[in-house]
Coordinates of C-alpha atoms and ligand atoms in Angstrom, one line a residue:
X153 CA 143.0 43.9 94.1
X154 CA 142.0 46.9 91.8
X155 CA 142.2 49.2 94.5
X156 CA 145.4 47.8 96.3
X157 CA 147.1 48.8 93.1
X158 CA 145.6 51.9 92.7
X159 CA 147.4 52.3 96.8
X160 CA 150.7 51.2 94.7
X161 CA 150.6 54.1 92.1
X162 CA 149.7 56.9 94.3
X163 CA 152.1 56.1 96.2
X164 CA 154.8 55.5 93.9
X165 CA 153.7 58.6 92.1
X166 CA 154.9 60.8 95.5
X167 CA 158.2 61.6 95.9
X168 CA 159.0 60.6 99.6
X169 CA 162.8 62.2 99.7
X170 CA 160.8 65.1 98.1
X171 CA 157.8 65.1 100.7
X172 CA 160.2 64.6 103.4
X173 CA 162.0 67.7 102.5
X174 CA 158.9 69.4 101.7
X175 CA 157.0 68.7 105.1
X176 CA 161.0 69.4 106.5
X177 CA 160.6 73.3 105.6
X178 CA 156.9 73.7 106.5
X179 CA 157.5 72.3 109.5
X180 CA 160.1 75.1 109.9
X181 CA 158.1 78.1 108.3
X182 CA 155.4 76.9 111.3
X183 CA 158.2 77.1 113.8
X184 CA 158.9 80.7 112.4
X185 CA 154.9 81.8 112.3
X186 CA 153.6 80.9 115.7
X187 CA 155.8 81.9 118.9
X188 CA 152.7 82.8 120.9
X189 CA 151.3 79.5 120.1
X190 CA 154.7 77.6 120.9
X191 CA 155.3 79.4 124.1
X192 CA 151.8 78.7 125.3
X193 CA 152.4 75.3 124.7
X194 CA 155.7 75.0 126.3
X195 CA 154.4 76.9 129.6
X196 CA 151.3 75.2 129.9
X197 CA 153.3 72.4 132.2
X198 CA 150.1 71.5 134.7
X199 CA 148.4 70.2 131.8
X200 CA 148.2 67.1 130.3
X201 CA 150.2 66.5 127.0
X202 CA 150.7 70.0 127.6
X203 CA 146.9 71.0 126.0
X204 CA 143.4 71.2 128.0
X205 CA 142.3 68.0 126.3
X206 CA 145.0 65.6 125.1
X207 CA 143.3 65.6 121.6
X208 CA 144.5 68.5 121.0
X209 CA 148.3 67.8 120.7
X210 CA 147.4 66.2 117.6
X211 CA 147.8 69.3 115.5
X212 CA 150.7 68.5 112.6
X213 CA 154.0 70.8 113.8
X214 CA 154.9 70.2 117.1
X215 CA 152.1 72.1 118.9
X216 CA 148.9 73.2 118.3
X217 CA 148.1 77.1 117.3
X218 CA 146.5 78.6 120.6
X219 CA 143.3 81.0 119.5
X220 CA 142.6 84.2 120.3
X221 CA 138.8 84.6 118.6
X222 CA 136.7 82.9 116.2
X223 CA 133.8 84.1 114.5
X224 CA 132.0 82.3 111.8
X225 CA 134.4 80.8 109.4
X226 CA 137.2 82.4 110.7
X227 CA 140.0 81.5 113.7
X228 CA 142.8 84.2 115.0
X229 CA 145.0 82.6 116.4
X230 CA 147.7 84.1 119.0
X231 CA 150.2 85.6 116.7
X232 CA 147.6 87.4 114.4
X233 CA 147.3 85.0 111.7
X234 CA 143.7 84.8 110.8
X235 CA 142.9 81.2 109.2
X236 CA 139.8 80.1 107.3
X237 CA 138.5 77.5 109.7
X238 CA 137.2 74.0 107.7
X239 CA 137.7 71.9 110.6
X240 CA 134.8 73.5 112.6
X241 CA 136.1 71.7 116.0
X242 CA 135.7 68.0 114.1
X243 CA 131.9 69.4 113.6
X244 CA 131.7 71.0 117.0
X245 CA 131.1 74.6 115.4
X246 CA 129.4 73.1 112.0
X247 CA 127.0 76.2 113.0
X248 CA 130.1 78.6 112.7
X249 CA 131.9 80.2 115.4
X250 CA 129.8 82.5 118.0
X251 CA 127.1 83.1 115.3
X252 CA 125.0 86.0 116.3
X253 CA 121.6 84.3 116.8
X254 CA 123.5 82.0 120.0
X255 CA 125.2 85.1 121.2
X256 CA 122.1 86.8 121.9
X257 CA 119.7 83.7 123.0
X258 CA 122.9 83.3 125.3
X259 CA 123.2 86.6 126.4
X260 CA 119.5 86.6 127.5
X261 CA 119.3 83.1 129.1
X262 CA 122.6 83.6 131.1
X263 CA 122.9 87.4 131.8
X264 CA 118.8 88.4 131.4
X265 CA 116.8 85.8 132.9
X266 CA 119.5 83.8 135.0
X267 CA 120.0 80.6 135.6
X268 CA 122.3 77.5 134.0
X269 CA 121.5 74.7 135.2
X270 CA 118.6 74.2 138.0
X271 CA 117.5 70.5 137.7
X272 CA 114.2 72.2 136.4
X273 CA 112.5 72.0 133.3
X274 CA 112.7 75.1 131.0
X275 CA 110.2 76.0 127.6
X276 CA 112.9 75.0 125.4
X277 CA 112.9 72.0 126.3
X278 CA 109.7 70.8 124.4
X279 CA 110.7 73.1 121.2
X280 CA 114.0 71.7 120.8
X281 CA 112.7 68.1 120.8
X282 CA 109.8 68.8 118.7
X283 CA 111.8 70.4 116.5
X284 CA 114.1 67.3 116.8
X285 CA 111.0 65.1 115.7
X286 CA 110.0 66.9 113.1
X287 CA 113.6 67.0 111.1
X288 CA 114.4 63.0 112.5
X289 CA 111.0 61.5 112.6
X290 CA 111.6 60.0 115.6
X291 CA 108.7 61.4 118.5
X292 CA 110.7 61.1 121.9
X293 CA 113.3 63.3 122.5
X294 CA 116.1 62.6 125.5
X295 CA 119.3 65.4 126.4
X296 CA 122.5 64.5 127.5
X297 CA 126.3 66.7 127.7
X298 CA 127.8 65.1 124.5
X299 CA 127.2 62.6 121.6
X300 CA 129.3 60.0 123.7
X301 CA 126.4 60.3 126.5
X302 CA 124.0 59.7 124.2
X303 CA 125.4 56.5 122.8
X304 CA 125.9 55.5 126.0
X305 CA 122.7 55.4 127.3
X306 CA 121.0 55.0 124.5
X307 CA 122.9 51.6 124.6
X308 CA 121.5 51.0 128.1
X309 CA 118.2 51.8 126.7
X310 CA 118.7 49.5 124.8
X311 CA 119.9 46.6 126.5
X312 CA 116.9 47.0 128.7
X313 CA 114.5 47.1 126.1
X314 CA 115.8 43.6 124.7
X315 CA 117.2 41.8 127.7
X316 CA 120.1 41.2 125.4
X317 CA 123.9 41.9 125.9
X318 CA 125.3 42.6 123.4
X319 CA 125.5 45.3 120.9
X320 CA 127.5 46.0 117.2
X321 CA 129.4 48.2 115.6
X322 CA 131.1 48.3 112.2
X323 CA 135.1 48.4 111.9
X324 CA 136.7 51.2 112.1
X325 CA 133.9 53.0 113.2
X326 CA 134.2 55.8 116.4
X327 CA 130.8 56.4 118.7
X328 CA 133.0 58.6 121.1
X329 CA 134.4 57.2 124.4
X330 CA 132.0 54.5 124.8
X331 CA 133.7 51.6 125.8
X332 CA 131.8 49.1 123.8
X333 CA 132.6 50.1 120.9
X334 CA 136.7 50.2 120.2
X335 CA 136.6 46.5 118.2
X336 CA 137.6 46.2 114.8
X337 CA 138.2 43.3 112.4
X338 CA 141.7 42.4 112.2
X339 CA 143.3 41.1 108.6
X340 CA 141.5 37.6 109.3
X341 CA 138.6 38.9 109.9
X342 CA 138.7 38.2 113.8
X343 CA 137.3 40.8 116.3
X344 CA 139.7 42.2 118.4
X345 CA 140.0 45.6 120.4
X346 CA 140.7 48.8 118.3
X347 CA 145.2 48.9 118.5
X348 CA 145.6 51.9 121.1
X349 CA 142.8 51.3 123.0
X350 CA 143.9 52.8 126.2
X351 CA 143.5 50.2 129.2
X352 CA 139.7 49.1 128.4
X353 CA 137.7 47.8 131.2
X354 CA 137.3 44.6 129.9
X355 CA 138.0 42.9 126.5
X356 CA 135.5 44.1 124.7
X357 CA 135.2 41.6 122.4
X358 CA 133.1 40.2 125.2
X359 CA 130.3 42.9 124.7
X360 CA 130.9 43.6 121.5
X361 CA 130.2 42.0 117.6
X362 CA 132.0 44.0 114.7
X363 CA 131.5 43.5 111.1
X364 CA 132.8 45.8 108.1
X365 CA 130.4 48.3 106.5
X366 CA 128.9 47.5 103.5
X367 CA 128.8 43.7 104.2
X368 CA 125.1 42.2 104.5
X369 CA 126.1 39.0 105.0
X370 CA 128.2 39.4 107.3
X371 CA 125.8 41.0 109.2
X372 CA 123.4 38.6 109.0
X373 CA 125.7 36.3 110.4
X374 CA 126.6 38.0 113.6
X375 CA 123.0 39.1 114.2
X376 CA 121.8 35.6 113.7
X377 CA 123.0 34.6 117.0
X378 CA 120.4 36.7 118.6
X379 CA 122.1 38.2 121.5
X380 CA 122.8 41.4 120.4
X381 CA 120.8 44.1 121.6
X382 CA 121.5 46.9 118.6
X383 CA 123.8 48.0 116.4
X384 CA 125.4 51.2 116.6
X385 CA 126.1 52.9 113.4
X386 CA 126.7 55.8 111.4
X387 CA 125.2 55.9 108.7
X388 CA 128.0 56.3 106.9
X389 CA 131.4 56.2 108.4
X390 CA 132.9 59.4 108.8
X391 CA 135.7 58.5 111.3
X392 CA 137.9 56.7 109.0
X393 CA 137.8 58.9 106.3
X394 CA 134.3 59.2 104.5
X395 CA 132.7 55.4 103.3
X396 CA 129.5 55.9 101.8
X397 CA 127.0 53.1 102.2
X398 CA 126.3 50.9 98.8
X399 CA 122.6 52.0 97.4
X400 CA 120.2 50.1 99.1
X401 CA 122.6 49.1 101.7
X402 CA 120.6 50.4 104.4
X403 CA 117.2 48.9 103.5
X404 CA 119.1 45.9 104.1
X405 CA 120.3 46.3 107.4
X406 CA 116.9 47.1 108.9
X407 CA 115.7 44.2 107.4
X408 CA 118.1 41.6 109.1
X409 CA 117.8 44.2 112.4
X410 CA 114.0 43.2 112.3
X411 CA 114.1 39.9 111.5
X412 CA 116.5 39.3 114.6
X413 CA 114.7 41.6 117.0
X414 CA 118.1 43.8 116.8
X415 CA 117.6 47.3 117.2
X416 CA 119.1 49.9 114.8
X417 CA 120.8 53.1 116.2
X418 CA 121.9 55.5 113.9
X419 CA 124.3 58.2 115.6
X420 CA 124.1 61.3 113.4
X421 CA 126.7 63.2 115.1
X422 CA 128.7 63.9 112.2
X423 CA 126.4 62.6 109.2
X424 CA 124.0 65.5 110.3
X425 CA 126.0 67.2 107.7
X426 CA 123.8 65.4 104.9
X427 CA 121.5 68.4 105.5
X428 CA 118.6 69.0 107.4
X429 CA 117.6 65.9 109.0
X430 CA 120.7 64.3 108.9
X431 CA 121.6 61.2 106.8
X432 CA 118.2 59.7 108.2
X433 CA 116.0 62.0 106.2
X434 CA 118.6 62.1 103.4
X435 CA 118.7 58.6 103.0
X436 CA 114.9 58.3 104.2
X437 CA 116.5 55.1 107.0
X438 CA 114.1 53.9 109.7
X439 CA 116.4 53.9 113.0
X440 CA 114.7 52.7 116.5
X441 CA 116.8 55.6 118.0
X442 CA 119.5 58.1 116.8
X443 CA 121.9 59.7 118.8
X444 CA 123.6 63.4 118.0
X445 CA 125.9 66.2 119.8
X446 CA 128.7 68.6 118.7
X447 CA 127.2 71.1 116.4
X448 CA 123.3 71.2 117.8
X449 CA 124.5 73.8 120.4
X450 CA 127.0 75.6 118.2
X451 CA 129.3 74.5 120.5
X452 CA 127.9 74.6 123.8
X453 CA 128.0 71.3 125.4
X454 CA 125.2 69.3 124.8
X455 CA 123.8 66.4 123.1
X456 CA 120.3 64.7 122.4
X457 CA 118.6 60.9 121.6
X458 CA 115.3 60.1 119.9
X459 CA 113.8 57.3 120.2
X460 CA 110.6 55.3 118.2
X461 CA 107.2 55.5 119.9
X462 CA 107.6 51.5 120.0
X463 CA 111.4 51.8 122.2
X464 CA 110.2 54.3 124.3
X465 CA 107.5 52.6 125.0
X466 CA 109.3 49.2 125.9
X467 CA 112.0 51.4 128.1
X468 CA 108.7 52.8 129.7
X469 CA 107.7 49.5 130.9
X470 CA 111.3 48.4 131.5
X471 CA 111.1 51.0 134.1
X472 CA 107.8 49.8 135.7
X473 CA 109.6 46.8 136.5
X474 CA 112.0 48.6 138.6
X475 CA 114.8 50.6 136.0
X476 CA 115.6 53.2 137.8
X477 CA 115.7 55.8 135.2
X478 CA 115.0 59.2 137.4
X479 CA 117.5 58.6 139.3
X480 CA 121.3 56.6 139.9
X481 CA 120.5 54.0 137.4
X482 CA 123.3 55.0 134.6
X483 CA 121.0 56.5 132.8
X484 CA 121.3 60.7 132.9
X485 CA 123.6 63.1 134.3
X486 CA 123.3 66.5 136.4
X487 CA 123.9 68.8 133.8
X488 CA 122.2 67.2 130.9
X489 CA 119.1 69.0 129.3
X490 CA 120.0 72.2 131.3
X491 CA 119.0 75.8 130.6
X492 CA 121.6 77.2 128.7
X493 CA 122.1 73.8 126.2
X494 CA 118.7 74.1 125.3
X495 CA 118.8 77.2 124.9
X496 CA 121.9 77.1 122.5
X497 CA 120.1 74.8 120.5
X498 CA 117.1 76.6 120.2
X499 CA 119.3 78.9 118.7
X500 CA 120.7 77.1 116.4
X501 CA 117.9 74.8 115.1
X502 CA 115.4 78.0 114.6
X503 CA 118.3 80.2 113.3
X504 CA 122.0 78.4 111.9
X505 CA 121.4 75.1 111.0
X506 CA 118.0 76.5 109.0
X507 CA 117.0 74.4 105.6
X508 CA 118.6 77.4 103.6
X509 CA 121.8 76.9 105.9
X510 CA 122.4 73.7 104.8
X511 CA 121.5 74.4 100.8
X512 CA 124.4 77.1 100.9
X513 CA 126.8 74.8 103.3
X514 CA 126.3 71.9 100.2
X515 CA 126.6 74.4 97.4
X516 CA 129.6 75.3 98.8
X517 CA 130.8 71.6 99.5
X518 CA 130.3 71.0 95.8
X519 CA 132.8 73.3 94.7
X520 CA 135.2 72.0 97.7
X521 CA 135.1 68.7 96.3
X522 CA 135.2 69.7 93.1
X523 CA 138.5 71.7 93.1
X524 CA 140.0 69.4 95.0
X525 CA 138.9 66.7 92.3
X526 CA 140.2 68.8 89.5
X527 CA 143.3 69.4 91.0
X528 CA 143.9 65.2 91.7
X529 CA 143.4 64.8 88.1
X530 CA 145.3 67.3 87.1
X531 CA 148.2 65.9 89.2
X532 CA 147.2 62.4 88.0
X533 CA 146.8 61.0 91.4
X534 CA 144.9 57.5 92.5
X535 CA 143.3 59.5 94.8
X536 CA 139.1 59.8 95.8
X537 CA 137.1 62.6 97.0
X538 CA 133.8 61.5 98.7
X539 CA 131.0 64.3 99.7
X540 CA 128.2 64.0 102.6
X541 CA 126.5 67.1 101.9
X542 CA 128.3 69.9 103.6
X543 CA 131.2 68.1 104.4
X544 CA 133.9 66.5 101.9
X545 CA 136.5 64.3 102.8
X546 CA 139.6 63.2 100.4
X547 CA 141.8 59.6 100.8
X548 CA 145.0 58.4 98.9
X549 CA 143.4 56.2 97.4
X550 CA 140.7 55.4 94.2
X551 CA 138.4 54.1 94.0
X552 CA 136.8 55.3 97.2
X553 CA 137.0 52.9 100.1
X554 CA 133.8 50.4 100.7
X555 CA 135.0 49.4 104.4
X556 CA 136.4 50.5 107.6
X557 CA 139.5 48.0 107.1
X558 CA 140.4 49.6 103.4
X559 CA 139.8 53.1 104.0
X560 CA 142.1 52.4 107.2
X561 CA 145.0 50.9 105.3
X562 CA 144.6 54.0 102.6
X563 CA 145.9 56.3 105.6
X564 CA 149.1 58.1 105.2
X565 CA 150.5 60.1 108.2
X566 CA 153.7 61.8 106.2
X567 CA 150.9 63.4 103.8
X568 CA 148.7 64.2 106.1
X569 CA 151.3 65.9 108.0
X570 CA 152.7 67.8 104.6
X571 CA 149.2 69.0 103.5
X572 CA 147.9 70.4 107.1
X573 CA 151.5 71.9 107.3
X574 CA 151.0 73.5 103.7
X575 CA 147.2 75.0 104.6
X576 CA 148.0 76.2 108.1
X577 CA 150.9 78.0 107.4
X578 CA 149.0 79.9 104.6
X579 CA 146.1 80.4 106.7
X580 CA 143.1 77.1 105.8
X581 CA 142.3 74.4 108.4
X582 CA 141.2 71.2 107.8
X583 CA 140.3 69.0 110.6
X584 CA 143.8 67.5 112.2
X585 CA 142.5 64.0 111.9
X586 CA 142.5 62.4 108.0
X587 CA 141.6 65.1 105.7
X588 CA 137.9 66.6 106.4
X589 CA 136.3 69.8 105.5
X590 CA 133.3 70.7 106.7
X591 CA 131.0 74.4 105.5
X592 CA 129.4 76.0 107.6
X593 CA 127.1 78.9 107.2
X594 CA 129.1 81.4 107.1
X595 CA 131.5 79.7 104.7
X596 CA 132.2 81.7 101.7
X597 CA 132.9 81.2 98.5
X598 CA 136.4 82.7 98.4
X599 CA 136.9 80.5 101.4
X600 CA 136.6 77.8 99.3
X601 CA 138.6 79.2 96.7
X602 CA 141.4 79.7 99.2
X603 CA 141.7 76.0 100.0
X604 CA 141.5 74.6 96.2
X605 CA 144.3 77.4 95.7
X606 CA 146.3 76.2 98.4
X607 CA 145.6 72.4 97.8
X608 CA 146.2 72.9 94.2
X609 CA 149.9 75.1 95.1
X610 CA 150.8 72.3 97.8
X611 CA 150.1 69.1 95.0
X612 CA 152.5 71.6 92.5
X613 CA 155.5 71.4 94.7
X614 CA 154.9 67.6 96.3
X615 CA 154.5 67.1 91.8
X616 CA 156.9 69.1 90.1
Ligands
LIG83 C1 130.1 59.7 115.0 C2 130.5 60.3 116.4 N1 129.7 60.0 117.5 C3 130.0 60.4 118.7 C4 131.2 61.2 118.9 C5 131.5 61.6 120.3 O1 131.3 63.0 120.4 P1 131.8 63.7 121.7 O2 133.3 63.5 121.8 O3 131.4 65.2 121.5 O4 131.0 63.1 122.8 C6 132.0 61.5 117.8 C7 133.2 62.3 118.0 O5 134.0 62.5 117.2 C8 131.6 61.0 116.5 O6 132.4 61.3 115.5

């Protein structure tokens, strides 16, 4: 109730003839900057939505900005206009752009030694993995082409070591393309598939359980029927905004995942941003497996799972009773856990993504969240700013959101569009879905500065 009210006065404190108008001439001023970036867009007919992947017609104003370089922090994109970059490619570049250390391990792997992908085993295979173990805990280390990959096999993995069907996720919560996983709770609190779920195999209420975030007993509910063979999670949502689990919240959930034989993936893919060793170390959590992709390349495609000594040793007998896991039995893929991704993320794990790394990316996501705090206060708005080390996140409403379902129903396109609108065209990025901005290490200071400048200017003309 509190915080449905606190919905009411933020957004009875916004002007919408005013925002309308507002967003109206940014919209117009975008027009104005790009019209390399529109006309690439507008010849690009043999693709898709007109964009390489359709995601990327998602950009606020019509089109999306095509780039000509990016380096670190920085994007160019085709009409000149260089942009500080907080979006990192939705965590993809979390290491920074081209960062020197990949350029040159990629420069030797590729042009020096030779050789991409071979369907042979390389050194860095082993050093990546036990590097993996040593940040995660976790002592068996898997590669796959993306985070999605690794969810979905891991789920496999899982469903083999079990014998169980089924598997859980929270509402609201995104595990990439993996068919499972697009349920959410509707208003009554019945499962149904995510809205916009594009022509799923089959209902997957039939393979899936959902229950919010945050919500024990729910939990135990679900999981007390004994068919499920993990859950899924982040470990704290980062999809839907940024929910942080309640204290203590997570020494709950493995409890009820071991006393019903469920097991507990945790997919770090974004929360690796909670430093080091993701929210698993941060938190000090006890997952079976986790799951991770985007940034440990810096980019390069590739992704990784780790699983307990106990799960890998029940997948391990799985497969002496006939899983086919060296071969076609929808576990692997061609490319996975070839040359050049382990080499990228050799790269990055001995050399971006360092301790230090992450101490300066949360320094710096300190003062993010903190001018953007200052400036909602200022502006007297009912509006939260929630931090996961290195990347911040802001939603219209306060307090901060608990649940999938709330932090869903905080969402407000028209701003959105306003505020991306208001940083693009004065050259700061922040990711194109919901509002998060993520450091990475070659963030600056007067990086940050820029954005709580702009953020600030853009609140002074929505607030007059
Ligand atoms: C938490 C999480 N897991 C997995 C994925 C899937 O990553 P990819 O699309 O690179 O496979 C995403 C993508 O946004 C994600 O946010």
């Amino acid at each position: 109730m509190e915080r449905a009210n606190a919905w009411v006065d933020s957004v009875n404190t916004v002007d919408r003839v005013r925002l309308e108008a507002l967003t109206e001439r940014e919209r117009a001023l975008y027009l104005e900057r790009n019209p390399r970036s529109r006309a690439l867009f507008e010849s690009s007919v043999n693709l898709v939505a007109g964009v390489p992947m359709t995601w990327m017609s998602k950009w606020a104003g019509g089109f999306p900005l095509g780039f000509s370089r990016a380096r670190g922090a920085s994007l160019t994109d085709l009409d000149g206009h260089e942009l500080v970059d907080f979006a990192l490619g939705d965590t993809g570049a979390m290491a920074g752009h081209s960062p020197e250390a990949l350029v040159a391990a990629l420069a030797e792997r590729v042009g020096s030694w030779g050789g991409v992908t071979t369907m042979l085993p390389t050194e860095d295979g082993q050093w990546v993995a036990g590097e993996l173990t040593r940040r995660f805990a976790l002592p068996r280390w898997s590669f796959t082409l993306s985070a999605t990959d690794a969810n979905r096999w891991v789920l496999r993995l899982a469903r083999l070591a079990t014998g169980r069907p089924r598997v859980m996720v929270f509402s609201y919560s995104y595990h990439g393309t993996v068919d499972e996983t697009f349920v959410v709770l509707d208003g009554s609190g019945r499962a149904r598939p995510r809205p916009g779920n594009v022509a799923p195999p089959v209902d997957p209420t039939t393979t899936t359980r959902v229950v919010e975030f945050n919500d024990l007993d729910a939990l135990e509910r679900e999981l007390s029927s004994r068919d499920v063979a993990a859950l899924l999670c982040e470990p704290a949502l980062t999809n839907i905004g940024i929910v942080l689990p309640d204290d203590d919240y997570f020494r709950g959930v493995r409890a009820i995942c071991d006393a019903t034989g469920t097991l507990l993936i945790l997919d770090e893919t974004h929360t690796f941003s909670a430093g080091p060793g993701g929210a698993t170390r941060r938190f000090d959590l006890r997952p079976d497996a986790v799951t991770i992709g985007k940034s440990l390349g810096g980019g390069v495609p590739c992704g990784a799972y780790g699983l307990s000594e106990e799960l890998n040793d029940r997948v391990l007998a799985g497969v002496l009773e006939g899983a086919d896991l060296d071969d076609v039995g929808g576990v692997g893929g061609t490319l996975a856990g070839n040359a050049l991704s382990l080499t990228a993320m050799r790269a990055v794990l001995s050399q971006v993504l360092t301790d230090d790394a992450f101490a300066h990316m949360e320094l710096l996501a300190d003062v993010f969240a903190h001018d953007v705090r200052a400036a909602i206060a200022n502006y007297e708005l009912s509006w939260s700013v929630v931090q996961l080390g290195a990347r911040c996140e802001y939603r219209y409403v306060a307090p901060a959101p608990r649940n999938g379902a709330d932090s869903a129903a905080a969402a407000d396109a028209r701003l959105d569009e306003y505020l991306h609108l208001y940083g693009v065209n004065r050259g700061v990025v922040i990711t194109p879905f919901h509002n998060m901005a993520l450091m990475c290490p070659a963030t600056t200071r007067e990086d940050v500065r820029r954005h709580g400048e702009v953020f600030t200017a853009a609140l002074g003309e929505l607030l007059p």
